[in-house]
Coordinates of C-alpha atoms in Angstrom, one line a residue:
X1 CA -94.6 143.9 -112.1
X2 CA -95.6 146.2 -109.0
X3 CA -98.1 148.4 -110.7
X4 CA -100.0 147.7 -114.3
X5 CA -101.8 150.6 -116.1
X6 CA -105.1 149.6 -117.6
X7 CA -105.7 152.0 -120.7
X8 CA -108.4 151.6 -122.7
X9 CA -107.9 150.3 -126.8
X10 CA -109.8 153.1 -127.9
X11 CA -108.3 155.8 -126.5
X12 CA -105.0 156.0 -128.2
X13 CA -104.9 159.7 -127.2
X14 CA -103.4 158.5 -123.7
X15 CA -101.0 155.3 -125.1
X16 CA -97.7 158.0 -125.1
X17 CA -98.8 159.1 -121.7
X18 CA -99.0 155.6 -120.5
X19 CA -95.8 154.5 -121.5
X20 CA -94.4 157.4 -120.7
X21 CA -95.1 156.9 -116.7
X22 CA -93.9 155.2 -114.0
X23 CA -96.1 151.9 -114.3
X24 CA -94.2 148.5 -114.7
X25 CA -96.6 146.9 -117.2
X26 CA -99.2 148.7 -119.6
X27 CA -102.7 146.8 -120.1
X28 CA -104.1 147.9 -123.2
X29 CA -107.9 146.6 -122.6
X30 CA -110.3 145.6 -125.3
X31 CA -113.0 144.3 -122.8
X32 CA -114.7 146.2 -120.3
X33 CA -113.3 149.5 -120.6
X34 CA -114.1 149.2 -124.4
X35 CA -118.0 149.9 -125.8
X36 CA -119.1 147.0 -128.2
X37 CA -118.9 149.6 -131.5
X38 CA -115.6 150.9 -130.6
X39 CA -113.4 147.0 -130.6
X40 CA -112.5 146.7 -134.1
X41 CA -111.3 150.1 -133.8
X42 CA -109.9 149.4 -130.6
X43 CA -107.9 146.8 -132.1
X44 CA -106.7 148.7 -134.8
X45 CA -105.3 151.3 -132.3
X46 CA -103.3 148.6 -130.2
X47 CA -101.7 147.0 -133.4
X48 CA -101.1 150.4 -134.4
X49 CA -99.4 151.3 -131.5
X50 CA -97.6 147.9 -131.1
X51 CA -96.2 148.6 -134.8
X52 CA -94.8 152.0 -133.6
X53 CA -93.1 150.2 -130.6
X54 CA -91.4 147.6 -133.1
X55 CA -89.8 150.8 -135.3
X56 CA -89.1 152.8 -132.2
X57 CA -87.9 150.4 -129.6
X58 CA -87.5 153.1 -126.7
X59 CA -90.8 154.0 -126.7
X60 CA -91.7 151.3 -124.8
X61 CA -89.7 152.4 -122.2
X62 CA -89.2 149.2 -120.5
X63 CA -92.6 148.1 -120.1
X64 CA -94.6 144.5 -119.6
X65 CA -97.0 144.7 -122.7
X66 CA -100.6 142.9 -121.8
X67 CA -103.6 143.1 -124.0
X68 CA -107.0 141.9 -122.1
X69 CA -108.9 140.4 -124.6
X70 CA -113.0 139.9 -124.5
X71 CA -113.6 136.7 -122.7
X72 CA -114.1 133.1 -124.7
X73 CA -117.3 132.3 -126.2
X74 CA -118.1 136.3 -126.5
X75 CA -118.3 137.6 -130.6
X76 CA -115.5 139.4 -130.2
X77 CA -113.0 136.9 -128.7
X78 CA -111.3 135.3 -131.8
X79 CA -111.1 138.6 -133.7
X80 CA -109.1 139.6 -130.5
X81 CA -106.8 136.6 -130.4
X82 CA -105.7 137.3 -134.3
X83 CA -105.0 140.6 -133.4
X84 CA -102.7 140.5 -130.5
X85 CA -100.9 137.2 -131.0
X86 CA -98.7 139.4 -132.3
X87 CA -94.6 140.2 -131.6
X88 CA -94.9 143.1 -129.1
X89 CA -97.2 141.5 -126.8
X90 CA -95.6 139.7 -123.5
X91 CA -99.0 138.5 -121.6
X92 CA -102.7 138.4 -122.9
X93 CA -105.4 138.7 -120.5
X94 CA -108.0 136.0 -120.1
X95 CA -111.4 137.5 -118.5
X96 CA -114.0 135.1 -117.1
X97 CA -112.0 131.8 -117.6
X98 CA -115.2 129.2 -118.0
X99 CA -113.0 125.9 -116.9
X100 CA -109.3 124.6 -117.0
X101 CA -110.7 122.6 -120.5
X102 CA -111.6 126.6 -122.0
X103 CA -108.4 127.4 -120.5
X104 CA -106.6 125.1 -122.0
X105 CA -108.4 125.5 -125.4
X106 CA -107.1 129.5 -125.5
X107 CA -104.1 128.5 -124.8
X108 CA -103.6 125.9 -127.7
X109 CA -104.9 129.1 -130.0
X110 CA -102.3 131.0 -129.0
X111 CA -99.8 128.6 -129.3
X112 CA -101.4 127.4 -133.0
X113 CA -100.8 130.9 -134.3
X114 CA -97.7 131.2 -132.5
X115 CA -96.0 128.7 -134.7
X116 CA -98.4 129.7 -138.3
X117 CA -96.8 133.3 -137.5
X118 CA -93.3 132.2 -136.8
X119 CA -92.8 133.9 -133.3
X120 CA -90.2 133.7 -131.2
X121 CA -90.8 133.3 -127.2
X122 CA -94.0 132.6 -126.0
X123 CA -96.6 134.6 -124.9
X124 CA -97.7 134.7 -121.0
X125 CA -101.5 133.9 -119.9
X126 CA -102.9 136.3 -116.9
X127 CA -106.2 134.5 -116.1
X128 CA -109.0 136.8 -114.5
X129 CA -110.2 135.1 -111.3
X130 CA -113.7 136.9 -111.3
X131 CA -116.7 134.8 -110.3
X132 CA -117.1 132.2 -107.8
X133 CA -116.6 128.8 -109.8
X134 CA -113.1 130.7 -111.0
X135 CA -112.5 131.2 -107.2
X136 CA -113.2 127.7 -106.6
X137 CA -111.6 126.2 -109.5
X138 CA -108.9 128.8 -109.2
X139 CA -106.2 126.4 -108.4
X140 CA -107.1 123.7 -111.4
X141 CA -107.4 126.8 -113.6
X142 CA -104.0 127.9 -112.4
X143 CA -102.2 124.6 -113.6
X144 CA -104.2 124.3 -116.9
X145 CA -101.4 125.2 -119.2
X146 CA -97.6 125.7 -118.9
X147 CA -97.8 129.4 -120.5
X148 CA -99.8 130.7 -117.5
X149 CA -97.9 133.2 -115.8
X150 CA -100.1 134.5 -113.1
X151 CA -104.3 134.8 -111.6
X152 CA -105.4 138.3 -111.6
X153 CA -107.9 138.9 -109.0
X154 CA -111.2 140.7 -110.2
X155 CA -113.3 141.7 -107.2
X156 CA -115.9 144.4 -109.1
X157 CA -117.3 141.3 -111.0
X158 CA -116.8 138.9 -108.4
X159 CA -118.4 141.1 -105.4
X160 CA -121.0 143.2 -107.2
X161 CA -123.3 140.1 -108.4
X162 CA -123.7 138.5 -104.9
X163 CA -123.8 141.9 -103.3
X164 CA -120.9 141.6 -101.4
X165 CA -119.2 144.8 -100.0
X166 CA -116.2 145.7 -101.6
X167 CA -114.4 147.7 -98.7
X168 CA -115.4 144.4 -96.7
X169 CA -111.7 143.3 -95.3
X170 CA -112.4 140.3 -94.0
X171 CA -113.9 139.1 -97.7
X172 CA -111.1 140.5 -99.7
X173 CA -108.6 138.9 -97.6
X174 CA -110.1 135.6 -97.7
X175 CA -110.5 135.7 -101.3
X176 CA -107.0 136.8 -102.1
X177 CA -105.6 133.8 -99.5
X178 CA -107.4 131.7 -101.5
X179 CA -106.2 133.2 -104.8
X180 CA -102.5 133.3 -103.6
X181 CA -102.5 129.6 -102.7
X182 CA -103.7 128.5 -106.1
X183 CA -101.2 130.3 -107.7
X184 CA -98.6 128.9 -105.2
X185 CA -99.5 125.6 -106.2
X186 CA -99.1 126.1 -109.7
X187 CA -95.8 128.1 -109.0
X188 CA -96.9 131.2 -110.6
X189 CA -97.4 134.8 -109.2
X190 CA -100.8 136.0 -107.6
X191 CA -102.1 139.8 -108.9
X192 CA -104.3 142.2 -107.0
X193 CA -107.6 143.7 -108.3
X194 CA -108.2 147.1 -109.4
X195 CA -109.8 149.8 -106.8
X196 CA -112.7 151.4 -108.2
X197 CA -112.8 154.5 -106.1
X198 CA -110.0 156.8 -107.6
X199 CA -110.4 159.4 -104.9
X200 CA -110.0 156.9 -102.1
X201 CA -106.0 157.0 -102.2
X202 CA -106.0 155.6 -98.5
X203 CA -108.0 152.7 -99.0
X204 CA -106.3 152.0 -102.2
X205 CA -103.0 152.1 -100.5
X206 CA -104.5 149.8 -97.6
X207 CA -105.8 147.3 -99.9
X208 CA -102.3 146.8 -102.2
X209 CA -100.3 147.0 -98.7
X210 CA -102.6 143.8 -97.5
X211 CA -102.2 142.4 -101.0
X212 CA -98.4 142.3 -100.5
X213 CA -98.6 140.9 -96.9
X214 CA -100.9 138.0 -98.6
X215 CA -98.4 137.8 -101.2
X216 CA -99.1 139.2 -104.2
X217 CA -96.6 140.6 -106.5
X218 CA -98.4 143.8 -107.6
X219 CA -102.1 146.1 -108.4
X220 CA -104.2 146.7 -111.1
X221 CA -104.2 150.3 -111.6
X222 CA -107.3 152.6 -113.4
X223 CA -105.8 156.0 -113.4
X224 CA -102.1 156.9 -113.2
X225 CA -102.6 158.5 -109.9
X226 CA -102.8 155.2 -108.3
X227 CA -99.1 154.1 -109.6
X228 CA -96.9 155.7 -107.4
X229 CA -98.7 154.2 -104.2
X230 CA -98.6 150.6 -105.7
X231 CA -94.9 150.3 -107.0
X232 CA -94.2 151.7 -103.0
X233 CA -96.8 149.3 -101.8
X234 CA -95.3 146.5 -103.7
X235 CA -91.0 147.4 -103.2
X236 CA -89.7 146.0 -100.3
X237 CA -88.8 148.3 -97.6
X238 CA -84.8 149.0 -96.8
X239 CA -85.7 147.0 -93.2
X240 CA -86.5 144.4 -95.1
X241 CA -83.8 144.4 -97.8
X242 CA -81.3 144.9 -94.8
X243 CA -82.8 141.4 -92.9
X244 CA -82.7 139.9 -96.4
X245 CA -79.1 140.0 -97.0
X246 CA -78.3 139.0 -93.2
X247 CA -80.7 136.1 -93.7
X248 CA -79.0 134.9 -96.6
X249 CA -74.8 135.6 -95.2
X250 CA -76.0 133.6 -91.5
X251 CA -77.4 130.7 -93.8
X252 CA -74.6 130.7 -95.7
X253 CA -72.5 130.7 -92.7
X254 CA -74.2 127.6 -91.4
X255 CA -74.3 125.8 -94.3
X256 CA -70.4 125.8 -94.1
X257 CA -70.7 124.6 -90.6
X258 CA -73.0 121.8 -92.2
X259 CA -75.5 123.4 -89.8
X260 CA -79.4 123.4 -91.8
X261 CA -81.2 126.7 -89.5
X262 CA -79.2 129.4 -87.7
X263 CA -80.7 131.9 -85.8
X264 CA -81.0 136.1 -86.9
X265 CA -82.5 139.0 -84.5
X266 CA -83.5 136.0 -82.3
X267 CA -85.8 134.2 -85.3
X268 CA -84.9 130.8 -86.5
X269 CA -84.0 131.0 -89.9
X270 CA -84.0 127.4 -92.3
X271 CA -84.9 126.9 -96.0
X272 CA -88.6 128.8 -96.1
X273 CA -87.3 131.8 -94.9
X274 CA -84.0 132.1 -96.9
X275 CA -86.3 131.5 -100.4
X276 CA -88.2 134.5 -99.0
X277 CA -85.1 136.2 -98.5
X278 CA -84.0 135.6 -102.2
X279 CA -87.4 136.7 -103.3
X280 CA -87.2 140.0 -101.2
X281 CA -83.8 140.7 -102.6
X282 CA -84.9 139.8 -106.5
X283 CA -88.1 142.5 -105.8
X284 CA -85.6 144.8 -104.5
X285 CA -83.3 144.4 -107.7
X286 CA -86.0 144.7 -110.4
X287 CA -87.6 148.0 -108.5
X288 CA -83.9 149.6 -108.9
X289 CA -84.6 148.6 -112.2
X290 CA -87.7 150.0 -112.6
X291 CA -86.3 153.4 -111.2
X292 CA -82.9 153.7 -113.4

């Protein structure tokens, strides 16, 4: 999931065109993009839409369906949860997580109308890391439920309060560190923030190419401008596909010499490096994927 699309529920007008695209995963948003007198009809649209997918399986094209949802405690947050738990839907969106306990609490919703609905699978969590106790408590809310597939950075609601600059490196890099190695712990993937400034395709190209460096699997995107420059940000590069595959034939080789680290282009190569390896050359597989 390189690049995902936020599109707003009440704008059904640009769902086809969404889909349609080059983005690996489609957030149809019922939160912030969303006025307060436009959600029920928001959520209307979306199940709408999700009903058209179900009858006409190729429209979706492929994609990861999210839904973000209005945050817990807000008056629109159970109406939300009864309309997307829902076949069609692979992740829901959780903004402004209050503690593991709410965590956990959404979670057991989900998984109550789960099985009063009869669904098959189970639907994915994406938790919003957005405000500074999330950031601290990032790791516990991380590990608060097995159905948690990821922490989504939010740095607009994060930065804006404590009037932090937002093209202030140094601050997004330490807050995506920390993000990334609370999601390592839990053993799910870490996911970038959206970049406000649509005309700023430099700095929104800088920003995703750190995010990948500090290992994150993929951007928020606001316009489908910004989707070509993420799913490049976020594919490995044919230098690193080609050191992949050598990593992973000397290992091999030294493993049948009963040999644990071996040596490639003068770097010592032992387990860390060849589960890199592996995860290079799965990212390479799912953006050929992607493109096909």
């Amino acid at each position: 999931m390189r690049s995902k699309l936020f599109v707003p529920g009440s704008r059904p007008d640009l769902f086809v065109k969404a889909f349609g695209g080059v983005a690996d995963a489609i957030s149809l948003d019922l939160e912030d993009a969303v006025p307060d007198h436009a959600k029920p009809q928001a959520r209307a649209n979306i199940n709408a839409w999700l009903d058209k997918l179900a009858a006409e399986p190729d429209q979706r094209k492929g994609k990861t369906v999210i839904v973000r949802i209005n945050e817990q405690g807000s008056p629109h947050f159970r109406e939300d949860l009864e309309a997307v738990v829902r076949t069609g839907v692979d992740i829901i969106n959780i903004p402004k997580p209050a503690s593991p306990r709410a965590v956990q609490e959404v979670c057991d919703a989900i998984a109550a109308l789960e099985v009063e609905r009869e669904l098959p699978g189970c639907i994915g969590v994406l938790l919003n890391i957005e405000s500074p106790r999330a950031l601290r408590t990032a790791a516990e809310l991380a590990a608060a439920d097995k159905r948690i597939v990821g922490l989504q950075l939010g740095l607009a609601d994060l930065f804006e309060p404590l009037q932090i600059a937002r093209n202030e490196t140094s601050a997004v890099a330490h807050v995506m560190v920390t993000v990334a190695m609370a999601a390592g712990e839990a053993g799910i993937y870490a996911f970038d923030a959206a970049f406000g400034n649509i005309r700023d395709t430099a700095g929104f190209q800088a920003e995703a190419e750190l995010a990948r460096r500090l290992g994150f699997i993929g951007k928020s995107c606001i316009h489908p401008s910004q989707v070509g420059p993420a799913n490049t940000a976020f594919s490995p590069s044919s230098a690193e596909i080609d050191f992949a595959k050598r990593v992973i034939a000397a290992a091999a080789a030294a493993d049948t010499r009963g040999h644990g680290a071996c040596v490639v282009d003068g770097k010592m190569i032992d387990k860390p490096f060849v589960q890199r390896a592996r995860t290079i050359l799965a990212a390479s597989l799912r953006s050929e994927q992607s493109a096909s």
